[in-house]
Amino acid sequence: MDSMQGFLAILHKSKKDFFSLPMIILNIAPIALGLALWGGILYAFSDILITYTKGLLPESWQAYIQATGGILAQGITISLYILLGFCVILLALVGNVFVSIFYTPLVVGYIRKHHYPQISKPTSLPMTAALQQFLKAFVLLCALCVVCLPMLFIPIIGGVIMLVPFFIFFYQTMLFDIGHEVLGVEQYTKLQATKRKYATTLLTYLLGLIPILNFFTPLLQVIILSHYCFHIAIQNDTAHTSPVR
């Protein structure tokens, strides 16, 4: 079975879990909280942020805006508010990845109970270790974004390159948390040795790029990667119990 066929099989199974009532409730709560939190913060400081952002414009632009005023000034202000709206969405999505650290054990436990009761639960990774991994990945994300920022001036190619830091962040956080929760510390190295982990993680990551739906995909991504890790656990158990020939 190739990577795409295996991924589609996992996706089909994950879709049913995603639309179950417990998962729907677990999905909506972080999204609503993230939008309310970041939307409220940016709205409260919107005047300061808009004024500061206008101050970053070239002096010639500022002088032209002050001289002409009217529609041009209003258009720039509206554009800056739209940019703040995109910032709210981006922060909510990054916040969703952070929140997934806390609800990952619940999702993995739900999937284990309904699909893989034969797989014993390993010792959970300490929450401090998960937070440390998140912070390390976040610092790397910020550094890579700064390095890749000039690439945005290259049409299309620049946008694709900017997706790379976020994929690395996704891979280092999601697979780390879910892999340890499903396989435990000792078996996690076997997940790292699998050849399809990059392809599966990339296909799962791409689901989060779908507009509008990307608010809801973080939980689906956790479910998909959980099923993938459980499949690795089953393969490990089969390898250990198969008779020696």
PDB file of C-alpha atoms in Angstrom:
ATOM      1  CA  MET A   1       0.000   0.000   0.000  1.00  0.00           C
ATOM      2  CA  ASP A   2       1.563   3.357  -1.012  1.00  0.00           C
ATOM      3  CA  SER A   3       1.597   6.503   1.089  1.00  0.00           C
ATOM      4  CA  MET A   4      -1.416   8.099  -0.611  1.00  0.00           C
ATOM      5  CA  GLN A   5      -3.617   4.993  -0.321  1.00  0.00           C
ATOM      6  CA  GLY A   6      -2.622   4.528   3.297  1.00  0.00           C
ATOM      7  CA  PHE A   7      -3.306   8.189   4.032  1.00  0.00           C
ATOM      8  CA  LEU A   8      -6.752   8.057   2.398  1.00  0.00           C
ATOM      9  CA  ALA A   9      -7.633   4.982   4.474  1.00  0.00           C
ATOM     10  CA  ILE A  10      -6.606   6.791   7.668  1.00  0.00           C
ATOM     11  CA  LEU A  11      -8.451   9.938   6.547  1.00  0.00           C
ATOM     12  CA  HIS A  12     -11.677   7.983   6.015  1.00  0.00           C
ATOM     13  CA  LYS A  13     -11.468   6.523   9.508  1.00  0.00           C
ATOM     14  CA  SER A  14     -10.492   9.881  11.020  1.00  0.00           C
ATOM     15  CA  LYS A  15     -13.451  11.655   9.422  1.00  0.00           C
ATOM     16  CA  LYS A  16     -15.903   9.534  11.404  1.00  0.00           C
ATOM     17  CA  ASP A  17     -14.101  10.323  14.663  1.00  0.00           C
ATOM     18  CA  PHE A  18     -13.947  14.017  13.783  1.00  0.00           C
ATOM     19  CA  PHE A  19     -17.739  14.276  13.449  1.00  0.00           C
ATOM     20  CA  SER A  20     -18.470  12.444  16.688  1.00  0.00           C
ATOM     21  CA  LEU A  21     -20.145  14.577  19.373  1.00  0.00           C
ATOM     22  CA  PRO A  22     -17.226  14.596  21.888  1.00  0.00           C
ATOM     23  CA  MET A  23     -14.789  15.701  19.176  1.00  0.00           C
ATOM     24  CA  ILE A  24     -17.147  18.415  17.878  1.00  0.00           C
ATOM     25  CA  ILE A  25     -17.368  19.917  21.360  1.00  0.00           C
ATOM     26  CA  LEU A  26     -13.610  19.645  21.835  1.00  0.00           C
ATOM     27  CA  ASN A  27     -13.058  21.352  18.487  1.00  0.00           C
ATOM     28  CA  ILE A  28     -15.339  24.350  18.897  1.00  0.00           C
ATOM     29  CA  ALA A  29     -14.204  25.427  22.367  1.00  0.00           C
ATOM     30  CA  PRO A  30     -10.529  26.319  21.571  1.00  0.00           C
ATOM     31  CA  ILE A  31     -11.504  28.054  18.318  1.00  0.00           C
ATOM     32  CA  ALA A  32     -14.075  30.283  20.014  1.00  0.00           C
ATOM     33  CA  LEU A  33     -11.699  31.049  22.864  1.00  0.00           C
ATOM     34  CA  GLY A  34      -8.800  31.873  20.509  1.00  0.00           C
ATOM     35  CA  LEU A  35     -10.852  34.195  18.309  1.00  0.00           C
ATOM     36  CA  ALA A  36     -12.359  35.953  21.326  1.00  0.00           C
ATOM     37  CA  LEU A  37      -8.984  36.370  23.051  1.00  0.00           C
ATOM     38  CA  TRP A  38      -6.890  37.635  20.123  1.00  0.00           C
ATOM     39  CA  GLY A  39      -9.774  39.532  18.567  1.00  0.00           C
ATOM     40  CA  GLY A  40     -10.379  41.348  21.857  1.00  0.00           C
ATOM     41  CA  ILE A  41      -6.695  42.164  22.365  1.00  0.00           C
ATOM     42  CA  LEU A  42      -6.138  43.495  18.845  1.00  0.00           C
ATOM     43  CA  TYR A  43      -9.429  45.407  18.920  1.00  0.00           C
ATOM     44  CA  ALA A  44      -8.472  47.078  22.195  1.00  0.00           C
ATOM     45  CA  PHE A  45      -5.108  48.200  20.803  1.00  0.00           C
ATOM     46  CA  SER A  46      -6.244  48.648  17.188  1.00  0.00           C
ATOM     47  CA  ASP A  47      -5.904  52.467  17.185  1.00  0.00           C
ATOM     48  CA  ILE A  48      -2.355  52.267  18.537  1.00  0.00           C
ATOM     49  CA  LEU A  49      -1.404  49.524  16.072  1.00  0.00           C
ATOM     50  CA  ILE A  50      -2.914  51.369  13.087  1.00  0.00           C
ATOM     51  CA  THR A  51      -1.131  54.613  14.018  1.00  0.00           C
ATOM     52  CA  TYR A  52       2.169  52.768  14.508  1.00  0.00           C
ATOM     53  CA  THR A  53       1.808  50.919  11.209  1.00  0.00           C
ATOM     54  CA  LYS A  54       1.071  54.135   9.325  1.00  0.00           C
ATOM     55  CA  GLY A  55       4.224  55.585  10.873  1.00  0.00           C
ATOM     56  CA  LEU A  56       6.244  52.839   9.189  1.00  0.00           C
ATOM     57  CA  LEU A  57       5.169  54.042   5.729  1.00  0.00           C
ATOM     58  CA  PRO A  58       7.683  56.141   3.726  1.00  0.00           C
ATOM     59  CA  GLU A  59       7.523  59.841   4.534  1.00  0.00           C
ATOM     60  CA  SER A  60       6.564  60.639   0.950  1.00  0.00           C
ATOM     61  CA  TRP A  61       3.550  58.349   1.267  1.00  0.00           C
ATOM     62  CA  GLN A  62       2.539  59.895   4.593  1.00  0.00           C
ATOM     63  CA  ALA A  63       2.796  63.405   3.125  1.00  0.00           C
ATOM     64  CA  TYR A  64       0.739  62.369   0.103  1.00  0.00           C
ATOM     65  CA  ILE A  65      -1.930  60.808   2.316  1.00  0.00           C
ATOM     66  CA  GLN A  66      -2.140  63.916   4.497  1.00  0.00           C
ATOM     67  CA  ALA A  67      -2.326  66.138   1.418  1.00  0.00           C
ATOM     68  CA  THR A  68      -4.997  64.136  -0.401  1.00  0.00           C
ATOM     69  CA  GLY A  69      -6.847  62.522   2.546  1.00  0.00           C
ATOM     70  CA  GLY A  70     -10.290  61.283   1.703  1.00  0.00           C
ATOM     71  CA  ILE A  71     -10.734  57.943  -0.023  1.00  0.00           C
ATOM     72  CA  LEU A  72      -7.005  57.041  -0.134  1.00  0.00           C
ATOM     73  CA  ALA A  73      -6.542  57.502   3.620  1.00  0.00           C
ATOM     74  CA  GLN A  74      -9.694  55.519   4.335  1.00  0.00           C
ATOM     75  CA  GLY A  75      -8.591  52.770   1.946  1.00  0.00           C
ATOM     76  CA  ILE A  76      -5.239  52.416   3.722  1.00  0.00           C
ATOM     77  CA  THR A  77      -6.956  52.335   7.124  1.00  0.00           C
ATOM     78  CA  ILE A  78      -9.388  49.649   5.951  1.00  0.00           C
ATOM     79  CA  SER A  79      -6.492  47.635   4.506  1.00  0.00           C
ATOM     80  CA  LEU A  80      -4.664  47.807   7.839  1.00  0.00           C
ATOM     81  CA  TYR A  81      -7.785  46.623   9.688  1.00  0.00           C
ATOM     82  CA  ILE A  82      -8.053  43.708   7.241  1.00  0.00           C
ATOM     83  CA  LEU A  83      -4.409  42.915   7.974  1.00  0.00           C
ATOM     84  CA  LEU A  84      -5.221  42.888  11.709  1.00  0.00           C
ATOM     85  CA  GLY A  85      -8.058  40.481  10.935  1.00  0.00           C
ATOM     86  CA  PHE A  86      -5.621  38.124   9.229  1.00  0.00           C
ATOM     87  CA  CYS A  87      -3.350  38.440  12.277  1.00  0.00           C
ATOM     88  CA  VAL A  88      -6.254  37.345  14.496  1.00  0.00           C
ATOM     89  CA  ILE A  89      -6.780  34.275  12.310  1.00  0.00           C
ATOM     90  CA  LEU A  90      -3.051  33.453  12.251  1.00  0.00           C
ATOM     91  CA  LEU A  91      -2.701  33.827  16.019  1.00  0.00           C
ATOM     92  CA  ALA A  92      -5.813  31.726  16.598  1.00  0.00           C
ATOM     93  CA  LEU A  93      -4.407  28.973  14.385  1.00  0.00           C
ATOM     94  CA  VAL A  94      -1.011  29.008  16.141  1.00  0.00           C
ATOM     95  CA  GLY A  95      -2.894  29.060  19.438  1.00  0.00           C
ATOM     96  CA  ASN A  96      -4.838  26.002  18.311  1.00  0.00           C
ATOM     97  CA  VAL A  97      -1.574  24.113  17.846  1.00  0.00           C
ATOM     98  CA  PHE A  98      -0.565  25.182  21.364  1.00  0.00           C
ATOM     99  CA  VAL A  99      -3.916  24.113  22.826  1.00  0.00           C
ATOM    100  CA  SER A 100      -3.572  20.757  21.060  1.00  0.00           C
ATOM    101  CA  ILE A 101      -0.778  19.955  23.532  1.00  0.00           C
ATOM    102  CA  PHE A 102      -3.395  19.846  26.268  1.00  0.00           C
ATOM    103  CA  TYR A 103      -6.208  18.038  24.448  1.00  0.00           C
ATOM    104  CA  THR A 104      -3.975  15.535  22.638  1.00  0.00           C
ATOM    105  CA  PRO A 105      -4.176  13.011  25.548  1.00  0.00           C
ATOM    106  CA  LEU A 106      -7.984  13.250  25.424  1.00  0.00           C
ATOM    107  CA  VAL A 107      -8.087  12.650  21.665  1.00  0.00           C
ATOM    108  CA  VAL A 108      -5.588   9.787  21.804  1.00  0.00           C
ATOM    109  CA  GLY A 109      -7.513   8.217  24.702  1.00  0.00           C
ATOM    110  CA  TYR A 110     -10.777   8.472  22.757  1.00  0.00           C
ATOM    111  CA  ILE A 111      -9.267   6.846  19.653  1.00  0.00           C
ATOM    112  CA  ARG A 112      -7.548   4.157  21.712  1.00  0.00           C
ATOM    113  CA  LYS A 113     -10.842   3.253  23.408  1.00  0.00           C
ATOM    114  CA  HIS A 114     -12.896   3.082  20.193  1.00  0.00           C
ATOM    115  CA  HIS A 115     -10.384   1.588  17.743  1.00  0.00           C
ATOM    116  CA  TYR A 116      -7.308   0.154  19.445  1.00  0.00           C
ATOM    117  CA  PRO A 117      -8.220  -1.172  22.910  1.00  0.00           C
ATOM    118  CA  GLN A 118      -5.601  -3.901  22.465  1.00  0.00           C
ATOM    119  CA  ILE A 119      -2.805  -1.299  22.473  1.00  0.00           C
ATOM    120  CA  SER A 120      -1.769  -0.667  26.060  1.00  0.00           C
ATOM    121  CA  LYS A 121      -1.300   2.896  27.244  1.00  0.00           C
ATOM    122  CA  PRO A 122       2.365   3.810  27.803  1.00  0.00           C
ATOM    123  CA  THR A 123       3.686   6.198  30.426  1.00  0.00           C
ATOM    124  CA  SER A 124       2.698   9.692  29.350  1.00  0.00           C
ATOM    125  CA  LEU A 125       5.311  12.290  28.538  1.00  0.00           C
ATOM    126  CA  PRO A 126       5.524  15.012  31.231  1.00  0.00           C
ATOM    127  CA  MET A 127       3.669  18.176  30.261  1.00  0.00           C
ATOM    128  CA  THR A 128       6.843  20.197  30.875  1.00  0.00           C
ATOM    129  CA  ALA A 129       8.633  18.209  28.156  1.00  0.00           C
ATOM    130  CA  ALA A 130       5.814  18.898  25.693  1.00  0.00           C
ATOM    131  CA  LEU A 131       5.913  22.624  26.518  1.00  0.00           C
ATOM    132  CA  GLN A 132       9.693  22.723  26.132  1.00  0.00           C
ATOM    133  CA  GLN A 133       9.414  21.082  22.713  1.00  0.00           C
ATOM    134  CA  PHE A 134       6.717  23.592  21.710  1.00  0.00           C
ATOM    135  CA  LEU A 135       8.854  26.565  22.789  1.00  0.00           C
ATOM    136  CA  LYS A 136      11.924  25.228  20.970  1.00  0.00           C
ATOM    137  CA  ALA A 137       9.898  24.690  17.811  1.00  0.00           C
ATOM    138  CA  PHE A 138       8.315  28.158  18.148  1.00  0.00           C
ATOM    139  CA  VAL A 139      11.709  29.864  18.481  1.00  0.00           C
ATOM    140  CA  LEU A 140      12.900  27.968  15.400  1.00  0.00           C
ATOM    141  CA  LEU A 141       9.714  29.004  13.575  1.00  0.00           C
ATOM    142  CA  CYS A 142      10.340  32.690  14.338  1.00  0.00           C
ATOM    143  CA  ALA A 143      13.985  32.430  13.249  1.00  0.00           C
ATOM    144  CA  LEU A 144      13.112  30.671   9.972  1.00  0.00           C
ATOM    145  CA  CYS A 145      10.335  33.183   9.241  1.00  0.00           C
ATOM    146  CA  VAL A 146      12.840  36.047   9.598  1.00  0.00           C
ATOM    147  CA  VAL A 147      15.259  34.268   7.238  1.00  0.00           C
ATOM    148  CA  CYS A 148      12.546  33.484   4.680  1.00  0.00           C
ATOM    149  CA  LEU A 149      10.813  36.878   4.886  1.00  0.00           C
ATOM    150  CA  PRO A 150      12.700  38.449   1.936  1.00  0.00           C
ATOM    151  CA  MET A 151      11.434  35.566  -0.232  1.00  0.00           C
ATOM    152  CA  LEU A 152       7.918  37.030  -0.037  1.00  0.00           C
ATOM    153  CA  PHE A 153       8.945  39.519  -2.717  1.00  0.00           C
ATOM    154  CA  ILE A 154       9.244  36.606  -5.177  1.00  0.00           C
ATOM    155  CA  PRO A 155       5.726  35.951  -6.566  1.00  0.00           C
ATOM    156  CA  ILE A 156       4.242  32.514  -5.787  1.00  0.00           C
ATOM    157  CA  ILE A 157       7.640  30.957  -4.979  1.00  0.00           C
ATOM    158  CA  GLY A 158       8.039  33.201  -1.951  1.00  0.00           C
ATOM    159  CA  GLY A 159       4.655  32.161  -0.580  1.00  0.00           C
ATOM    160  CA  VAL A 160       5.511  28.478  -0.992  1.00  0.00           C
ATOM    161  CA  ILE A 161       8.880  28.948   0.736  1.00  0.00           C
ATOM    162  CA  MET A 162       7.179  30.665   3.671  1.00  0.00           C
ATOM    163  CA  LEU A 163       5.116  27.514   4.238  1.00  0.00           C
ATOM    164  CA  VAL A 164       8.263  25.523   5.019  1.00  0.00           C
ATOM    165  CA  PRO A 165       8.917  27.022   8.506  1.00  0.00           C
ATOM    166  CA  PHE A 166       5.304  26.360   9.502  1.00  0.00           C
ATOM    167  CA  PHE A 167       5.512  22.751   8.295  1.00  0.00           C
ATOM    168  CA  ILE A 168       8.676  22.221  10.358  1.00  0.00           C
ATOM    169  CA  PHE A 169       6.885  23.731  13.362  1.00  0.00           C
ATOM    170  CA  PHE A 170       3.881  21.470  12.772  1.00  0.00           C
ATOM    171  CA  TYR A 171       6.061  18.379  12.398  1.00  0.00           C
ATOM    172  CA  GLN A 172       8.163  19.074  15.487  1.00  0.00           C
ATOM    173  CA  THR A 173       5.201  19.740  17.756  1.00  0.00           C
ATOM    174  CA  MET A 174       2.333  17.530  16.605  1.00  0.00           C
ATOM    175  CA  LEU A 175       4.236  14.345  15.813  1.00  0.00           C
ATOM    176  CA  PHE A 176       6.303  14.715  18.986  1.00  0.00           C
ATOM    177  CA  ASP A 177       3.267  15.018  21.282  1.00  0.00           C
ATOM    178  CA  ILE A 178       1.092  12.410  19.564  1.00  0.00           C
ATOM    179  CA  GLY A 179       3.940   9.962  19.011  1.00  0.00           C
ATOM    180  CA  HIS A 180       4.918   9.984  22.678  1.00  0.00           C
ATOM    181  CA  GLU A 181       1.290   9.746  23.804  1.00  0.00           C
ATOM    182  CA  VAL A 182       0.610   6.695  21.617  1.00  0.00           C
ATOM    183  CA  LEU A 183       3.957   4.907  21.619  1.00  0.00           C
ATOM    184  CA  GLY A 184       5.675   6.141  24.767  1.00  0.00           C
ATOM    185  CA  VAL A 185       9.269   7.283  25.135  1.00  0.00           C
ATOM    186  CA  GLU A 186      10.834   3.886  24.393  1.00  0.00           C
ATOM    187  CA  GLN A 187       8.841   3.145  21.214  1.00  0.00           C
ATOM    188  CA  TYR A 188       8.983   6.710  19.870  1.00  0.00           C
ATOM    189  CA  THR A 189      12.346   6.034  18.208  1.00  0.00           C
ATOM    190  CA  LYS A 190      10.623   3.434  16.006  1.00  0.00           C
ATOM    191  CA  LEU A 191       8.260   6.121  14.755  1.00  0.00           C
ATOM    192  CA  GLN A 192      11.279   8.242  13.861  1.00  0.00           C
ATOM    193  CA  ALA A 193      12.667   5.327  11.833  1.00  0.00           C
ATOM    194  CA  THR A 194       9.563   4.968   9.628  1.00  0.00           C
ATOM    195  CA  LYS A 195       9.913   6.144   6.024  1.00  0.00           C
ATOM    196  CA  ARG A 196       6.358   7.438   5.566  1.00  0.00           C
ATOM    197  CA  LYS A 197       6.274   9.812   8.523  1.00  0.00           C
ATOM    198  CA  TYR A 198       7.266  12.855   6.441  1.00  0.00           C
ATOM    199  CA  ALA A 199       4.749  12.118   3.666  1.00  0.00           C
ATOM    200  CA  THR A 200       1.931  11.440   6.151  1.00  0.00           C
ATOM    201  CA  THR A 201       2.727  14.544   8.189  1.00  0.00           C
ATOM    202  CA  LEU A 202       2.978  16.707   5.051  1.00  0.00           C
ATOM    203  CA  LEU A 203      -0.386  15.518   3.709  1.00  0.00           C
ATOM    204  CA  THR A 204      -1.919  16.127   7.141  1.00  0.00           C
ATOM    205  CA  TYR A 205      -0.347  19.601   7.285  1.00  0.00           C
ATOM    206  CA  LEU A 206      -1.715  20.532   3.852  1.00  0.00           C
ATOM    207  CA  LEU A 207      -5.254  20.017   5.147  1.00  0.00           C
ATOM    208  CA  GLY A 208      -4.663  22.996   7.423  1.00  0.00           C
ATOM    209  CA  LEU A 209      -4.107  25.288   4.427  1.00  0.00           C
ATOM    210  CA  ILE A 210      -7.701  25.055   3.232  1.00  0.00           C
ATOM    211  CA  PRO A 211      -9.316  28.491   3.833  1.00  0.00           C
ATOM    212  CA  ILE A 212     -12.078  28.647   6.468  1.00  0.00           C
ATOM    213  CA  LEU A 213     -11.721  24.944   7.212  1.00  0.00           C
ATOM    214  CA  ASN A 214      -8.288  25.571   8.721  1.00  0.00           C
ATOM    215  CA  PHE A 215     -10.053  26.709  11.895  1.00  0.00           C
ATOM    216  CA  PHE A 216     -11.315  23.178  12.410  1.00  0.00           C
ATOM    217  CA  THR A 217      -8.516  21.067  10.934  1.00  0.00           C
ATOM    218  CA  PRO A 218      -6.098  21.114  13.934  1.00  0.00           C
ATOM    219  CA  LEU A 219      -8.252  18.553  15.726  1.00  0.00           C
ATOM    220  CA  LEU A 220      -8.621  16.499  12.533  1.00  0.00           C
ATOM    221  CA  GLN A 221      -4.851  16.604  12.162  1.00  0.00           C
ATOM    222  CA  VAL A 222      -4.421  15.254  15.691  1.00  0.00           C
ATOM    223  CA  ILE A 223      -6.886  12.445  14.926  1.00  0.00           C
ATOM    224  CA  ILE A 224      -5.140  11.528  11.658  1.00  0.00           C
ATOM    225  CA  LEU A 225      -1.672  11.434  13.188  1.00  0.00           C
ATOM    226  CA  SER A 226      -3.041   9.456  16.154  1.00  0.00           C
ATOM    227  CA  HIS A 227      -4.346   6.755  13.816  1.00  0.00           C
ATOM    228  CA  TYR A 228      -1.013   6.749  11.996  1.00  0.00           C
ATOM    229  CA  CYS A 229       0.917   6.302  15.249  1.00  0.00           C
ATOM    230  CA  PHE A 230      -1.444   3.524  16.366  1.00  0.00           C
ATOM    231  CA  HIS A 231      -0.760   1.752  13.066  1.00  0.00           C
ATOM    232  CA  ILE A 232       2.954   1.966  13.854  1.00  0.00           C
ATOM    233  CA  ALA A 233       2.247   0.524  17.318  1.00  0.00           C
ATOM    234  CA  ILE A 234       0.315  -2.392  15.760  1.00  0.00           C
ATOM    235  CA  GLN A 235       3.178  -3.082  13.369  1.00  0.00           C
ATOM    236  CA  ASN A 236       5.618  -3.109  16.284  1.00  0.00           C
ATOM    237  CA  ASP A 237       3.429  -5.531  18.257  1.00  0.00           C
ATOM    238  CA  THR A 238       3.081  -7.796  15.204  1.00  0.00           C
ATOM    239  CA  ALA A 239       6.820  -7.832  14.705  1.00  0.00           C
ATOM    240  CA  HIS A 240       7.386  -8.786  18.357  1.00  0.00           C
ATOM    241  CA  THR A 241       4.767 -11.576  18.418  1.00  0.00           C
ATOM    242  CA  SER A 242       5.453 -13.142  15.010  1.00  0.00           C
ATOM    243  CA  PRO A 243       7.098 -16.577  15.294  1.00  0.00           C
ATOM    244  CA  VAL A 244      10.735 -16.992  14.397  1.00  0.00           C
ATOM    245  CA  ARG A 245      11.169 -19.049  11.243  1.00  0.00           C
TER     246      ARG A 245
END
